[in-house]
Tab-separated table of C-alpha atoms in Angstrom:
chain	number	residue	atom	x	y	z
T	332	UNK	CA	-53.884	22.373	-31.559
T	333	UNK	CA	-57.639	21.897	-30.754
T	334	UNK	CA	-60.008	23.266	-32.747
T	335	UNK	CA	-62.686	25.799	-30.939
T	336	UNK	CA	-66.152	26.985	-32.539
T	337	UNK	CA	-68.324	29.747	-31.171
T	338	UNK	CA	-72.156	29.705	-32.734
T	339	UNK	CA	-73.879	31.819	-34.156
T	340	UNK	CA	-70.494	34.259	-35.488
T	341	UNK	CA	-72.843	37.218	-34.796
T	342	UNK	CA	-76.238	38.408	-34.159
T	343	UNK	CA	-78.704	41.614	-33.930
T	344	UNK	CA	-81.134	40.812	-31.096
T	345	UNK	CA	-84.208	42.727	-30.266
T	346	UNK	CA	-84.132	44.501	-26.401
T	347	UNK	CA	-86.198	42.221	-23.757
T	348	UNK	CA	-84.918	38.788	-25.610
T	349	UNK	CA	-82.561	36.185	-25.162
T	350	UNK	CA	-80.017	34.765	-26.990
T	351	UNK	CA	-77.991	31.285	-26.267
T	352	UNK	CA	-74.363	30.935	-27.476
T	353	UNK	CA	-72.530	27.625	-28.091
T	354	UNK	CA	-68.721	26.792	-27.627
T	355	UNK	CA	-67.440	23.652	-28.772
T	356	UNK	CA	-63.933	22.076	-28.547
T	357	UNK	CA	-62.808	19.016	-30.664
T	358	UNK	CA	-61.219	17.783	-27.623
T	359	UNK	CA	-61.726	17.071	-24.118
T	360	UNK	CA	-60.736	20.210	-21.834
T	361	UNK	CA	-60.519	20.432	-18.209
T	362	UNK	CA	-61.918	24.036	-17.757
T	363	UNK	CA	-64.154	26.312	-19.855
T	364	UNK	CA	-64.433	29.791	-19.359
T	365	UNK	CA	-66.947	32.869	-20.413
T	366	UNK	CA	-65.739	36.391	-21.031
T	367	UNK	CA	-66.925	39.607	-22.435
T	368	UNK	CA	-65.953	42.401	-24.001
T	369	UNK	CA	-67.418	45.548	-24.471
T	370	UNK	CA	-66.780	48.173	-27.873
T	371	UNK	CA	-63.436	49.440	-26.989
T	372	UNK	CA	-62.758	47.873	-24.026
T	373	UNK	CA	-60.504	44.844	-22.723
T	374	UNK	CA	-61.688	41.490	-21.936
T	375	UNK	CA	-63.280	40.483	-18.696
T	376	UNK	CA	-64.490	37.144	-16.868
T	377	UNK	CA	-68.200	36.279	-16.543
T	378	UNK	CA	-67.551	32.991	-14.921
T	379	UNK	CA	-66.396	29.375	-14.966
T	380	UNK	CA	-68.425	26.888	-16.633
T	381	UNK	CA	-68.268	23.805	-14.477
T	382	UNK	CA	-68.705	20.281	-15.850
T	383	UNK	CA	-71.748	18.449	-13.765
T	384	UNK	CA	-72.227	21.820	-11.894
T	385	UNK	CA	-73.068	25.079	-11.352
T	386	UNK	CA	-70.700	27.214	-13.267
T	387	UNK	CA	-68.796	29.894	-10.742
T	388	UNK	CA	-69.869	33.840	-11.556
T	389	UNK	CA	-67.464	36.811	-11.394
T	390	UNK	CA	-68.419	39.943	-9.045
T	391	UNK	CA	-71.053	41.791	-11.395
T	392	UNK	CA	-72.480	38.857	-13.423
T	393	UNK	CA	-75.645	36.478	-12.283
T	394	UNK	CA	-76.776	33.512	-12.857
T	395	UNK	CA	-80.339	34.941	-13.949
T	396	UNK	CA	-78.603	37.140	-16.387
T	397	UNK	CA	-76.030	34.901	-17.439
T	398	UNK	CA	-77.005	30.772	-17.188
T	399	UNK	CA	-74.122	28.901	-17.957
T	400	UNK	CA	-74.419	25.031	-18.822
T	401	UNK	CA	-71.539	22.484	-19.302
T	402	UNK	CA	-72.990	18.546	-19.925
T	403	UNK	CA	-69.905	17.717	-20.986
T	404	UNK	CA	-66.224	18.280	-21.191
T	405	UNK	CA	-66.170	19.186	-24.954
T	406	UNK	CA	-69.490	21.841	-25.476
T	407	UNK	CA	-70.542	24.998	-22.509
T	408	UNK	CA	-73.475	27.223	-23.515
T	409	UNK	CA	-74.195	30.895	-22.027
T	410	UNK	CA	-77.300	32.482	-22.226
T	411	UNK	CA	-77.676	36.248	-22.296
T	412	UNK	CA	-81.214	36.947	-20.810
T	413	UNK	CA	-83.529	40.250	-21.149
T	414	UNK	CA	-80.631	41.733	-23.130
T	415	UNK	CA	-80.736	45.563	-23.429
T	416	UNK	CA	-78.817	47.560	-25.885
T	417	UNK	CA	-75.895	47.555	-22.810
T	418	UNK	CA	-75.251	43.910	-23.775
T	419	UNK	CA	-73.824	44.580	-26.868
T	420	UNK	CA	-70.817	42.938	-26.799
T	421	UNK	CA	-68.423	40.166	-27.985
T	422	UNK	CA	-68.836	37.290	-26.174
T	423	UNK	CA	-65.705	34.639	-25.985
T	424	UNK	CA	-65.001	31.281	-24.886
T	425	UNK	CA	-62.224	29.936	-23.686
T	426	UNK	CA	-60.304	26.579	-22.818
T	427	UNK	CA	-57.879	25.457	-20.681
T	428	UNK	CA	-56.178	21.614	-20.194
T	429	UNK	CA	-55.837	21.017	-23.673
T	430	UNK	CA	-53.108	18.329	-24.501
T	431	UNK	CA	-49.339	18.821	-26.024
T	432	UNK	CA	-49.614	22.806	-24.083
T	433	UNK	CA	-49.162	24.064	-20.642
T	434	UNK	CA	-51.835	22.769	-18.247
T	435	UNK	CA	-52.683	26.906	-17.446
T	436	UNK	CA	-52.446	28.066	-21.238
T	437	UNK	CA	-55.797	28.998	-22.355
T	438	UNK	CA	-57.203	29.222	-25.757
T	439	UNK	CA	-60.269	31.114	-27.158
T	440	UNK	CA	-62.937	30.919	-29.376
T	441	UNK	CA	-63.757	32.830	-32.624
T	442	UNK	CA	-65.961	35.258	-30.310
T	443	UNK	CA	-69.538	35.934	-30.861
T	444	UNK	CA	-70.677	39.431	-31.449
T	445	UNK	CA	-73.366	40.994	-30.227
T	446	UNK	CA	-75.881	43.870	-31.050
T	447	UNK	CA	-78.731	44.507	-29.157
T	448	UNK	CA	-81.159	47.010	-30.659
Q	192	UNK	CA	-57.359	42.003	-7.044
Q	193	UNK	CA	-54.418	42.169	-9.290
Q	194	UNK	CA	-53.662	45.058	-11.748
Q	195	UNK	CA	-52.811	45.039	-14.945
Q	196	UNK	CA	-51.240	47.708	-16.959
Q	197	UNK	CA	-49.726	48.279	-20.307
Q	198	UNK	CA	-47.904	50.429	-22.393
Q	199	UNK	CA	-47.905	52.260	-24.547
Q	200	UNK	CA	-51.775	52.260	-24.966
Q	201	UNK	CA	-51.326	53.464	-28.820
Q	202	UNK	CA	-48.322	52.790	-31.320
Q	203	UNK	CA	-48.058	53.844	-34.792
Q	204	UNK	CA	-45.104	52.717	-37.038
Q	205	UNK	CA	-44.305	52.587	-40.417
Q	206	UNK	CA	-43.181	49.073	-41.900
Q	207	UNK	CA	-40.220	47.875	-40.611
Q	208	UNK	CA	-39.778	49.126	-37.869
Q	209	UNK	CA	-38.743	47.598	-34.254
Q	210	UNK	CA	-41.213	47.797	-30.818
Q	211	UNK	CA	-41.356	46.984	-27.381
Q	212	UNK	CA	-44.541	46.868	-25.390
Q	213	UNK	CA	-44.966	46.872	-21.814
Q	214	UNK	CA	-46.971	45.074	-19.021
Q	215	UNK	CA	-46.547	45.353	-15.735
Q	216	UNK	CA	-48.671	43.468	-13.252
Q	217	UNK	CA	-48.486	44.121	-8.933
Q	218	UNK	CA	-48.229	40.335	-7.848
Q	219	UNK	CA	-47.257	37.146	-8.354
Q	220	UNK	CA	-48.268	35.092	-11.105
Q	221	UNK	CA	-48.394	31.270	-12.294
Q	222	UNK	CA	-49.583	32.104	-15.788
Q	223	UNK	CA	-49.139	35.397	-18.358
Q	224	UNK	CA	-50.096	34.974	-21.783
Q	225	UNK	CA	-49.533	37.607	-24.778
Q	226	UNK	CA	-52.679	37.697	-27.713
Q	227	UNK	CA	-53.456	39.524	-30.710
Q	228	UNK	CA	-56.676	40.591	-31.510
Q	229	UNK	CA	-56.964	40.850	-35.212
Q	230	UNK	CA	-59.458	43.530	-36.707
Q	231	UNK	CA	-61.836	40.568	-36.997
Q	232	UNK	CA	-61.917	40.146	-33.015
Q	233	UNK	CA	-60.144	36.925	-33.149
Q	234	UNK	CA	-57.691	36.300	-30.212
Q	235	UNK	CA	-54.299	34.188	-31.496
Q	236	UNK	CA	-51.763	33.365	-28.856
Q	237	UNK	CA	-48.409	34.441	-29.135
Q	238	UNK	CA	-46.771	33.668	-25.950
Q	239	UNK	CA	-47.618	31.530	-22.806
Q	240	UNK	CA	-44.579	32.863	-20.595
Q	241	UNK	CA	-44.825	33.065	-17.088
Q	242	UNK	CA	-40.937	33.149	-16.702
Q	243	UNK	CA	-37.980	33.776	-19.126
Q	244	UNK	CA	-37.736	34.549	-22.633
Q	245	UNK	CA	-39.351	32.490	-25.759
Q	246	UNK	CA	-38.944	33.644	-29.772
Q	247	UNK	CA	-40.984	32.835	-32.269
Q	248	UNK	CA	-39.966	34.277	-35.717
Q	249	UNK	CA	-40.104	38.037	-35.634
Q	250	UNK	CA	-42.127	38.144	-31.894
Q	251	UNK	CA	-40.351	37.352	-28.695
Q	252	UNK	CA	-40.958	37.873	-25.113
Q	253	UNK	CA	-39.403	38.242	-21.954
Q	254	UNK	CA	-41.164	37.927	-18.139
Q	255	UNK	CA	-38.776	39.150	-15.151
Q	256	UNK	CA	-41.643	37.490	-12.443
Q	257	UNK	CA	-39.313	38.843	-9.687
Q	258	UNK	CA	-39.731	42.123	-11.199
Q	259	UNK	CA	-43.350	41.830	-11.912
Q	260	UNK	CA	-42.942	42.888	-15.945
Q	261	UNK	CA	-43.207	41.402	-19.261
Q	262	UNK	CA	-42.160	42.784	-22.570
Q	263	UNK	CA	-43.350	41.940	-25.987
Q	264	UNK	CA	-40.877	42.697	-28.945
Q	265	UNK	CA	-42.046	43.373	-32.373
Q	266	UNK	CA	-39.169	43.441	-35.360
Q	267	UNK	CA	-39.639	44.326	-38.654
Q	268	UNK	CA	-43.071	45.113	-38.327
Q	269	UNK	CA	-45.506	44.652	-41.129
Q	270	UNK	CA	-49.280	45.761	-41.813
Q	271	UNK	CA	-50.668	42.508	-40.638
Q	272	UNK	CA	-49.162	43.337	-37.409
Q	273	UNK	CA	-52.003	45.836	-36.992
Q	274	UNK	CA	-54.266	44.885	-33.882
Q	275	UNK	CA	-54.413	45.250	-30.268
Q	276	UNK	CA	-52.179	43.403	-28.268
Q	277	UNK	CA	-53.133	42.077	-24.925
Q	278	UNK	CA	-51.209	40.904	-21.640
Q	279	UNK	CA	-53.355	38.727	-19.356
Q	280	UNK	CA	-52.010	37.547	-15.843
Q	281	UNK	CA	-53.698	34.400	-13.889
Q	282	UNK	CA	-52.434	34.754	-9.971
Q	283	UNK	CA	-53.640	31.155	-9.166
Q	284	UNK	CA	-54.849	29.951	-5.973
Q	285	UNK	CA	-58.948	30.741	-5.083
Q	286	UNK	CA	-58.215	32.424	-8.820
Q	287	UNK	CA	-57.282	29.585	-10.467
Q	288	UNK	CA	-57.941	29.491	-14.424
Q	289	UNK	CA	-59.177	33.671	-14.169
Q	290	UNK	CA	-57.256	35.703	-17.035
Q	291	UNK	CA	-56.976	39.581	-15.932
Q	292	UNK	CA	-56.584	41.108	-19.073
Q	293	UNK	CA	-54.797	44.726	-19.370
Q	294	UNK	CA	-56.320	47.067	-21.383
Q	295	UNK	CA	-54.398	46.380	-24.614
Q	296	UNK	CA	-52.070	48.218	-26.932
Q	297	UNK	CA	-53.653	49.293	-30.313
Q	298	UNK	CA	-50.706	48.974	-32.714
Q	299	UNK	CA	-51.209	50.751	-36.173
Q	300	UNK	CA	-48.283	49.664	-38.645
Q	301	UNK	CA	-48.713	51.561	-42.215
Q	302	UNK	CA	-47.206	50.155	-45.109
């Protein structure tokens, strides 16, 4: 199965800063996806990182908050802007379109976690 | 939008025991996958099963899509078992590729 890497693992952030996660896949994947989730709490979809485009938010997330880029169909980065102690979370990505599995079986990344002091 | 609910939301067993946990989603679905979360936040797949049954050593599942309900089946449960499990359900359509994750059963197994 491909391999997928979240960087950094984890991080403390100051309030009022921004911090840029990576998420790369050894393999070329049709979709990449962003979730969250909060201390206690399930998962939930930012948005849809789209190859060549701009990626596709959920109800509650923003571009200026959250800027999603995809160059290419192996690497997606998300940006969590003017974070605030809320934002403390684990951030996940996740892939879909891998070879050798089901074309809707998705996949997820280590997770990055978040602390924002 | 579609809801997702499991059960129970805690479970705590002693090792070697049997369980069966619960999701039950209100439409149709092309996709529902079964995780665990290990206590390091790391989500492994155990099941991609939209339909029908599927084993895989001590874990198996079972989707009735008609019925709008999977199960998860835990035997002989040991300590690493410990997590949360998660059902997440992907309707398809304008929704295509969007997991809706329940809110996860915390399984304690002590040894």
């Amino acid at each position: 199965s491909a391999v997928i890497s979240q960087k950094p693992s984890r991080d403390i952030c100051q309030r009022g800063t921004s911090l840029t996660i990576q998420c790369q896949v050894d393999s070329q994947v049709t979709m990449m996806f962003w979730y969250r989730q909060q201390p206690g709490q399930s998962l939930t979809l930012i948005a849809t990182a789209n190859q060549g485009s701009e990626a596709t938010y959920e109800s509650g997330f923003v571009i200026d908050k959250f800027p999603i880029s995809r160059p290419n169909l192996t690497f997606s980065t998300l940006t969590v802007s003017n974070m605030s102690p809320e934002d403390s979370s684990i951030y996940l990505c996740s892939v879909e379109g891998l070879a050798g599995v089901s074309y809707n079986e998705q996949f997820f990344g280590p997770g990055t976690r978040l602390t924002v002091l | 939008g579609i809801q997702v609910e499991q059960s129970p939301p805690d479970l705590i067993l002693q090792e070697g025991a049997n369980s069966t946990l619960r999701c039950n989603f209100s439409d149709s679905v092309n996709n529902l996958q079964w995780f665990h979360q290990n206590p390091w936040g790391q989500l492994i797949n155990l099941f991609y099963i939209p339909s029908g049954t599927k084993q895989n050593g001590r874990l198996s599942a079972t989707t009735v899509a008609t019925e709008r309900y999977s199960l998860l089946y835990i035997s002989s449960s040991q300590t690493t078992d410990s997590g949360v499990y998660f059902c997440a359900v992907e309707v398809g359509g304008t929704s295509y590729g969007k997991l809706t994750f329940g809110q996860g059963t915390i399984l304690t197994v002590h040894p």
